[in-house]
Amino acid sequence: MTGDLNITERVVRADDVRAADPSDEAQERTIHRYGRISILAAPGESAEESVPEIRDMRDLVDDPTEVETLGLAAQRLRQSADYRRAKENRPRDGREWDMGDCTSVVPVPPQVAESDSEQEAGPTSSYLEGSVAVGIVIVQGPTAALSFSEAEVVKVIAEVQNGLGWLATANPLAGISFSYDIQNVNLSVPADPSAADLEAHWRDPAMGALGYSADWNGVGAYVEDIRSRYGTRWTYCAFFTKYPLGHFAYAGAPRVVMDYNNDGWGPDNIDRVFAHETGHIFGCPDEYADSRCTCGGAFGRYGLANGNCENCAAEGGVPCLMKGNTFTVCGFTPGHLGWAPQLAVNNFGYNAGSWRTDRHPRFLADTTGNRRADIVGFGDAGVYVSRAQPNGRFETPRLVVKDFAYQAGGWRVERHPRFLADTTGDGR
């Protein structure tokens, strides 16, 4: 396991992944890319080693870049026992977020004018499917209080990796992968808590130091540059700093801004806060009470209401990353992220299989103990099972019991209830 995610990760050469049979990624697939390095993920402990793993940076043909070195160091940190213990004891685990609305607390500055390339590229983050370029910009200042240690830099990359790794594996059918650019900027600009624009005070010189225009337009040019460089569908960037901010974490496309100390949530919760802010980048509203949310509105790719808002949902809603400190989502967030329904199995339907609600009960249950929900259907000839696959799809249904069915046994919905339960305590 890596971090506190229920996945197995392996670090491999990106070229080896591209050269492999595409069908191999049905079991494990790329979720992170750092230059020539890819991090593959598979659910639980089910990884199949279809391509060789990199265990040492010296396995690369050429000298490793800083991006590659940091990506591997972050992944190794996430595999450590200390990191896993920190996640097991993370502060305020499960509690609702207590900040104000983090999409409007610091308004997105007006853009002077879009360049021709930005106009041609189109939206930066309409919905979260496919490939995404992520620019991580660590902005340091001239004093110890504004500086990051080497360990803190790796910590930032590891937390981003953990948070986005959870998003990438939450819906395998969305085919989400993240390609990273990492910039570590050292400024001579002193802190100024009374600056009229606390973000622009350090952001503009940081963009200038990276070779872009020293203003908000430079941010737009930067994210389009990395999108073009990595050939991704979407793009955004995140600034991590210790300079004074108007709010410790907030988002407005195409950027996220975070204070390393992460307010009272602490650095060990950067992963979830960053994933939450990334949710905003891709269309999700806040759901916690202090954001003053309502259950109305139209959000994300499909214009869905904010039905899990703590202020108005039944019993305050259910646990969700957009409502609190948890790696779970409610029934509304997938639609806000733009995750489109996809055909996962061509059976168990009215036309596909001729199943009927008054004859053929169908259930979801883990029949193997691998923590994936399989489809169990009581058809005409007996009980059919279609086991869930790591890629989000299901295997072809197979007949496992010739009984408990409409014809095989003469069972009727109105007379003979059927249930699924773990009768042995083995998790199945």
XYZ file of C-alpha atoms in Angstrom:
428
model
C 0.000 0.000 0.000
C 1.092 3.571 -0.654
C 0.163 6.351 1.758
C -3.336 5.745 3.093
C -4.804 4.899 -0.310
C -6.077 1.381 -0.950
C -3.835 0.945 -3.975
C -0.513 -0.583 -4.934
C 1.868 1.728 -6.795
C 4.958 1.014 -8.864
C 7.442 3.423 -10.429
C 8.385 2.600 -14.017
C 9.867 4.211 -17.101
C 7.235 6.105 -19.045
C 8.649 4.710 -22.297
C 8.154 1.151 -21.037
C 4.488 1.900 -20.336
C 3.974 3.325 -23.821
C 5.666 0.287 -25.372
C 3.609 -2.223 -23.394
C 0.407 -3.856 -24.611
C -2.394 -1.343 -23.874
C -4.459 -4.171 -22.381
C -1.946 -4.331 -19.508
C -3.365 -1.096 -18.136
C -6.656 -2.855 -17.440
C -4.942 -4.076 -14.283
C -2.625 -1.164 -13.488
C -2.462 2.207 -15.176
C -0.525 5.456 -15.058
C -1.856 8.009 -12.590
C 1.235 10.253 -12.184
C 3.951 11.303 -14.644
C 7.185 13.059 -13.695
C 9.231 13.498 -16.854
C 10.408 10.038 -17.892
C 8.919 8.434 -14.781
C 5.407 7.024 -14.536
C 3.710 5.871 -11.352
C 1.314 3.013 -12.002
C -1.528 2.131 -9.665
C -3.715 -0.914 -9.145
C -6.435 -1.427 -6.524
C -5.405 -3.125 -3.281
C -2.484 -5.511 -3.692
C -3.446 -6.782 -7.145
C -0.731 -5.173 -9.286
C 0.619 -7.226 -12.174
C 4.204 -6.333 -12.998
C 3.733 -5.880 -16.735
C 6.729 -3.531 -17.006
C 9.901 -3.388 -14.860
C 9.896 -1.161 -11.794
C 12.485 1.556 -11.145
C 13.909 1.059 -7.665
C 16.764 3.542 -7.979
C 17.012 6.772 -9.945
C 20.253 5.456 -11.455
C 18.108 3.058 -13.479
C 17.294 5.990 -15.749
C 19.415 6.273 -18.880
C 20.162 9.971 -18.477
C 20.776 12.166 -15.472
C 17.488 12.636 -13.594
C 15.823 16.029 -13.639
C 14.661 17.782 -10.482
C 11.051 16.936 -11.361
C 11.886 13.232 -11.686
C 13.955 13.216 -8.493
C 11.220 14.917 -6.469
C 8.493 12.706 -7.899
C 10.352 9.547 -6.897
C 11.339 10.950 -3.477
C 7.701 11.828 -2.807
C 6.513 8.353 -3.743
C 9.147 6.748 -1.506
C 8.083 8.997 1.369
C 4.473 7.900 0.903
C 5.569 4.267 1.148
C 7.297 4.810 4.485
C 5.897 3.592 7.794
C 6.224 7.093 9.285
C 4.075 8.560 6.522
C 1.387 5.919 6.950
C 1.352 6.463 10.718
C 0.945 10.197 10.174
C -2.068 9.514 7.972
C -3.558 7.130 10.520
C -3.310 9.932 13.094
C -4.025 12.911 10.868
C -5.488 15.930 12.738
C -9.256 16.458 12.613
C -9.861 13.331 10.576
C -13.489 13.196 9.427
C -14.384 16.669 10.661
C -16.231 19.171 8.499
C -14.133 21.945 6.995
C -14.444 25.155 9.004
C -13.212 27.810 6.571
C -15.247 30.285 4.547
C -16.142 29.709 0.916
C -12.734 28.993 -0.632
C -13.721 29.935 -4.176
C -14.741 33.536 -3.538
C -12.756 34.498 -0.426
C -9.942 35.674 -2.740
C -11.463 36.649 -6.114
C -9.778 35.620 -9.346
C -8.052 38.721 -10.769
C -9.270 40.041 -14.117
C -7.171 38.991 -17.090
C -5.861 41.843 -19.198
C -6.146 39.919 -22.470
C -5.833 36.334 -23.592
C -3.042 35.468 -25.978
C -3.869 33.815 -29.290
C -2.556 30.479 -27.981
C -4.764 30.683 -24.868
C -7.833 31.435 -26.977
C -7.087 28.479 -29.246
C -6.470 26.118 -26.308
C -9.924 26.667 -24.808
C -11.028 26.007 -21.200
C -8.411 24.818 -18.733
C -10.552 22.565 -16.504
C -14.152 21.959 -17.589
C -14.415 18.477 -16.030
C -12.095 15.874 -14.509
C -11.607 13.157 -17.096
C -8.461 12.302 -19.020
C -5.018 13.853 -18.720
C -4.199 16.907 -16.604
C -1.037 19.029 -16.453
C -0.270 20.245 -12.919
C 2.252 22.968 -12.183
C 3.524 22.960 -8.580
C 5.177 26.295 -7.760
C 6.839 26.541 -4.348
C 7.463 30.210 -3.551
C 10.118 30.924 -0.916
C 11.135 34.237 0.617
C 14.355 35.766 2.017
C 13.852 34.836 5.695
C 13.775 31.560 7.601
C 10.050 32.003 8.217
C 9.439 32.183 4.460
C 11.768 29.329 3.475
C 11.124 25.623 2.822
C 13.546 22.929 3.902
C 14.356 20.132 1.444
C 12.164 17.821 3.511
C 9.271 20.277 3.328
C 9.591 20.492 -0.452
C 9.382 16.699 -0.719
C 6.462 16.759 1.731
C 4.538 19.153 -0.538
C 5.089 16.936 -3.581
C 4.118 13.820 -1.605
C 0.914 15.393 -0.293
C -0.119 16.553 -3.766
C 0.707 13.088 -5.086
C -1.412 11.431 -2.405
C -4.399 13.733 -2.874
C -4.412 13.550 -6.655
C -3.710 9.816 -6.523
C -6.949 9.394 -4.631
C -8.836 11.425 -7.245
C -7.225 9.471 -10.098
C -8.273 6.111 -8.641
C -11.712 7.094 -7.327
C -13.182 6.547 -10.794
C -10.994 4.327 -13.021
C -13.381 4.739 -15.959
C -12.548 8.468 -16.107
C -8.963 7.630 -17.154
C -7.463 10.381 -14.988
C -3.697 10.961 -15.010
C -1.582 13.893 -13.846
C 1.641 15.153 -15.478
C 3.736 17.449 -13.306
C 5.939 20.473 -13.646
C 7.662 21.533 -10.409
C 9.200 24.960 -9.852
C 11.029 26.071 -6.714
C 11.256 29.873 -6.721
C 13.386 31.883 -4.283
C 12.434 35.560 -3.966
C 14.102 38.512 -2.254
C 10.701 40.126 -1.667
C 10.028 40.638 2.066
C 6.705 39.671 3.610
C 4.120 42.460 3.836
C 0.998 41.483 5.816
C -0.559 44.857 4.958
C -0.144 44.538 1.173
C -3.293 45.461 -0.740
C -3.098 42.178 -2.673
C -1.390 39.549 -0.530
C -1.233 37.015 -3.361
C 0.056 39.342 -6.076
C 2.760 40.560 -3.664
C 4.698 37.306 -4.137
C 2.911 35.695 -7.092
C 3.777 38.354 -9.649
C 7.531 38.347 -8.942
C 7.433 34.536 -8.891
C 5.922 34.443 -12.374
C 8.530 36.948 -13.522
C 11.288 34.740 -12.110
C 9.913 31.847 -14.179
C 10.128 33.913 -17.354
C 6.458 34.851 -17.677
C 4.779 38.233 -17.364
C 4.832 39.367 -13.741
C 1.051 39.548 -13.389
C -2.063 37.375 -13.493
C -1.635 36.870 -17.234
C 1.639 35.121 -16.475
C -0.295 32.421 -14.606
C -2.470 31.781 -17.651
C 0.555 31.625 -19.921
C 2.307 29.195 -17.569
C -0.550 26.688 -17.378
C -0.983 26.776 -21.155
C 2.745 26.233 -21.557
C 2.706 23.040 -19.473
C -0.477 21.816 -21.169
C 1.234 22.193 -24.545
C 4.467 20.625 -23.280
C 2.779 17.517 -21.856
C -0.018 17.247 -24.415
C -2.796 17.030 -21.813
C -6.498 17.781 -22.038
C -6.590 20.053 -18.973
C -4.185 22.206 -16.983
C -3.882 24.164 -13.742
C -1.229 25.152 -11.215
C -0.825 25.369 -7.459
C 1.241 27.816 -5.437
C 2.601 26.711 -2.050
C 4.088 29.431 0.105
C 4.672 30.725 3.634
C 4.027 34.347 2.679
C 0.991 35.913 4.419
C -2.269 34.994 2.683
C -5.837 36.214 2.927
C -6.936 32.587 3.359
C -4.853 29.468 3.977
C -6.265 27.565 0.971
C -8.390 28.723 -1.942
C -8.985 28.070 -5.611
C -10.033 29.851 -8.762
C -9.122 28.511 -12.177
C -6.464 28.125 -13.257
C -4.744 28.213 -9.863
C -4.829 26.906 -6.296
C -3.058 28.751 -3.475
C -2.068 27.041 -0.223
C -0.183 27.933 2.934
C 2.229 25.112 3.789
C 1.196 25.170 7.458
C -2.419 24.563 6.345
C -3.997 26.502 9.220
C -5.062 24.202 12.083
C -5.344 21.224 9.719
C -1.560 20.906 9.470
C 0.769 19.665 6.691
C -0.433 16.060 7.122
C -3.801 17.165 5.723
C -2.436 18.979 2.680
C -3.424 15.988 0.543
C -7.118 16.235 1.340
C -7.241 20.031 1.308
C -5.453 20.044 -2.046
C -7.837 17.423 -3.463
C -10.731 19.545 -2.164
C -9.361 22.658 -3.894
C -8.795 20.639 -7.061
C -12.473 19.733 -6.860
C -13.227 23.444 -7.144
C -10.953 23.745 -10.173
C -13.104 21.107 -11.894
C -16.533 22.415 -10.925
C -17.377 21.274 -7.375
C -19.026 23.617 -4.851
C -18.308 23.714 -1.127
C -20.703 21.608 0.966
C -19.768 22.557 4.559
C -21.873 24.903 6.688
C -19.294 27.670 7.155
C -19.168 28.184 3.379
C -22.813 29.367 3.549
C -23.734 26.899 0.845
C -27.293 26.193 -0.238
C -28.814 23.120 -1.859
C -29.629 24.981 -5.067
C -27.455 26.264 -7.873
C -26.077 24.560 -10.940
C -22.509 23.265 -10.738
C -20.062 21.379 -12.892
C -20.318 19.784 -16.295
C -23.976 18.821 -15.901
C -25.242 21.842 -13.957
C -26.220 19.830 -10.873
C -27.534 21.284 -7.625
C -25.479 21.230 -4.424
C -27.650 18.555 -2.819
C -25.186 17.537 -0.079
C -24.848 21.029 1.393
C -24.597 20.688 5.168
C -26.958 23.631 5.720
C -29.967 22.022 4.052
C -29.372 18.349 3.176
C -31.186 15.770 5.288
C -29.317 15.220 8.579
C -26.575 17.559 7.364
C -25.620 15.430 4.378
C -23.227 12.509 4.133
C -19.417 12.462 4.420
C -17.742 13.947 1.350
C -14.395 15.526 0.480
C -16.209 18.736 -0.481
C -17.812 18.824 2.989
C -15.108 17.522 5.282
C -11.761 15.898 5.919
C -12.378 12.518 4.285
C -11.432 10.582 1.163
C -15.037 9.838 0.197
C -17.540 11.506 -2.130
C -21.284 12.003 -1.905
C -23.748 11.238 -4.670
C -23.481 14.757 -6.110
C -19.711 15.284 -6.341
C -19.071 12.772 -9.175
C -21.535 14.704 -11.324
C -19.963 18.026 -10.330
C -16.573 16.653 -11.394
C -18.139 15.698 -14.710
C -17.758 11.943 -14.467
C -19.950 10.689 -17.284
C -21.937 7.450 -16.990
C -20.305 4.648 -18.987
C -21.424 1.159 -19.948
C -19.626 -1.170 -17.545
C -21.347 -4.479 -18.374
C -23.674 -5.330 -21.250
C -26.169 -7.339 -19.193
C -28.591 -7.140 -16.253
C -30.712 -4.652 -18.225
C -34.200 -4.473 -19.687
C -32.928 -4.963 -23.237
C -29.498 -6.370 -22.393
C -30.496 -9.677 -20.841
C -34.280 -9.131 -20.610
C -34.165 -8.630 -16.852
C -37.371 -7.449 -15.137
C -37.797 -5.816 -11.745
C -40.846 -7.971 -10.942
C -38.918 -11.198 -11.598
C -35.177 -10.673 -11.283
C -33.715 -8.979 -8.167
C -30.230 -7.549 -8.642
C -27.757 -6.560 -5.930
C -24.258 -5.183 -5.426
C -22.073 -7.103 -2.967
C -18.425 -8.033 -2.434
C -18.390 -11.776 -3.190
C -14.595 -12.188 -3.154
C -13.374 -10.099 -0.209
C -11.380 -7.734 -2.453
C -13.419 -4.670 -1.400
C -15.029 -4.266 -4.833
C -18.808 -4.479 -5.302
C -19.800 -7.289 -7.666
C -23.183 -7.614 -9.416
C -25.356 -10.494 -8.232
C -28.529 -11.151 -10.209
C -31.317 -13.679 -9.656
C -32.302 -14.526 -13.229
C -34.554 -17.178 -14.749
C -32.019 -20.021 -14.649
C -30.374 -19.213 -11.314
C -27.964 -16.811 -9.638
C -25.536 -14.922 -11.872
C -22.419 -13.110 -10.664
C -20.413 -10.498 -12.545
C -17.256 -9.665 -10.633
C -15.968 -6.093 -10.520
C -12.648 -5.472 -12.253
C -9.858 -3.054 -11.242
C -10.583 -0.827 -14.265
C -14.146 -0.123 -13.112
C -15.827 -2.603 -15.441
C -17.337 -6.045 -14.771
C -16.587 -9.517 -16.080
C -19.110 -11.444 -18.191
C -21.892 -12.763 -15.920
C -21.663 -16.448 -15.065
C -24.213 -18.807 -13.574
C -23.057 -19.892 -10.097
C -26.194 -21.428 -8.534
C -29.065 -23.147 -10.380
C -31.693 -22.204 -7.819
C -33.298 -19.199 -6.078
C -34.602 -18.099 -9.492
C -37.855 -17.489 -11.338
C -37.675 -20.746 -13.290
C -34.948 -22.584 -11.358
C -36.787 -23.066 -8.095
C -39.959 -21.090 -8.844
C -39.003 -18.148 -6.630
C -41.205 -15.021 -6.784
C -40.370 -11.443 -5.802
C -43.644 -10.935 -3.929
C -43.366 -14.246 -2.040
C -39.723 -15.165 -1.670
C -37.379 -12.373 -0.550
C -33.703 -12.968 -1.260
C -30.828 -11.247 0.532
C -27.040 -11.221 0.410
C -24.976 -11.372 3.600
C -21.588 -12.492 4.936
C -22.554 -15.697 6.759
C -19.024 -16.844 7.676
C -17.298 -13.628 8.749
C -14.669 -13.854 6.010
C -15.618 -10.553 4.362
C -17.588 -12.133 1.498
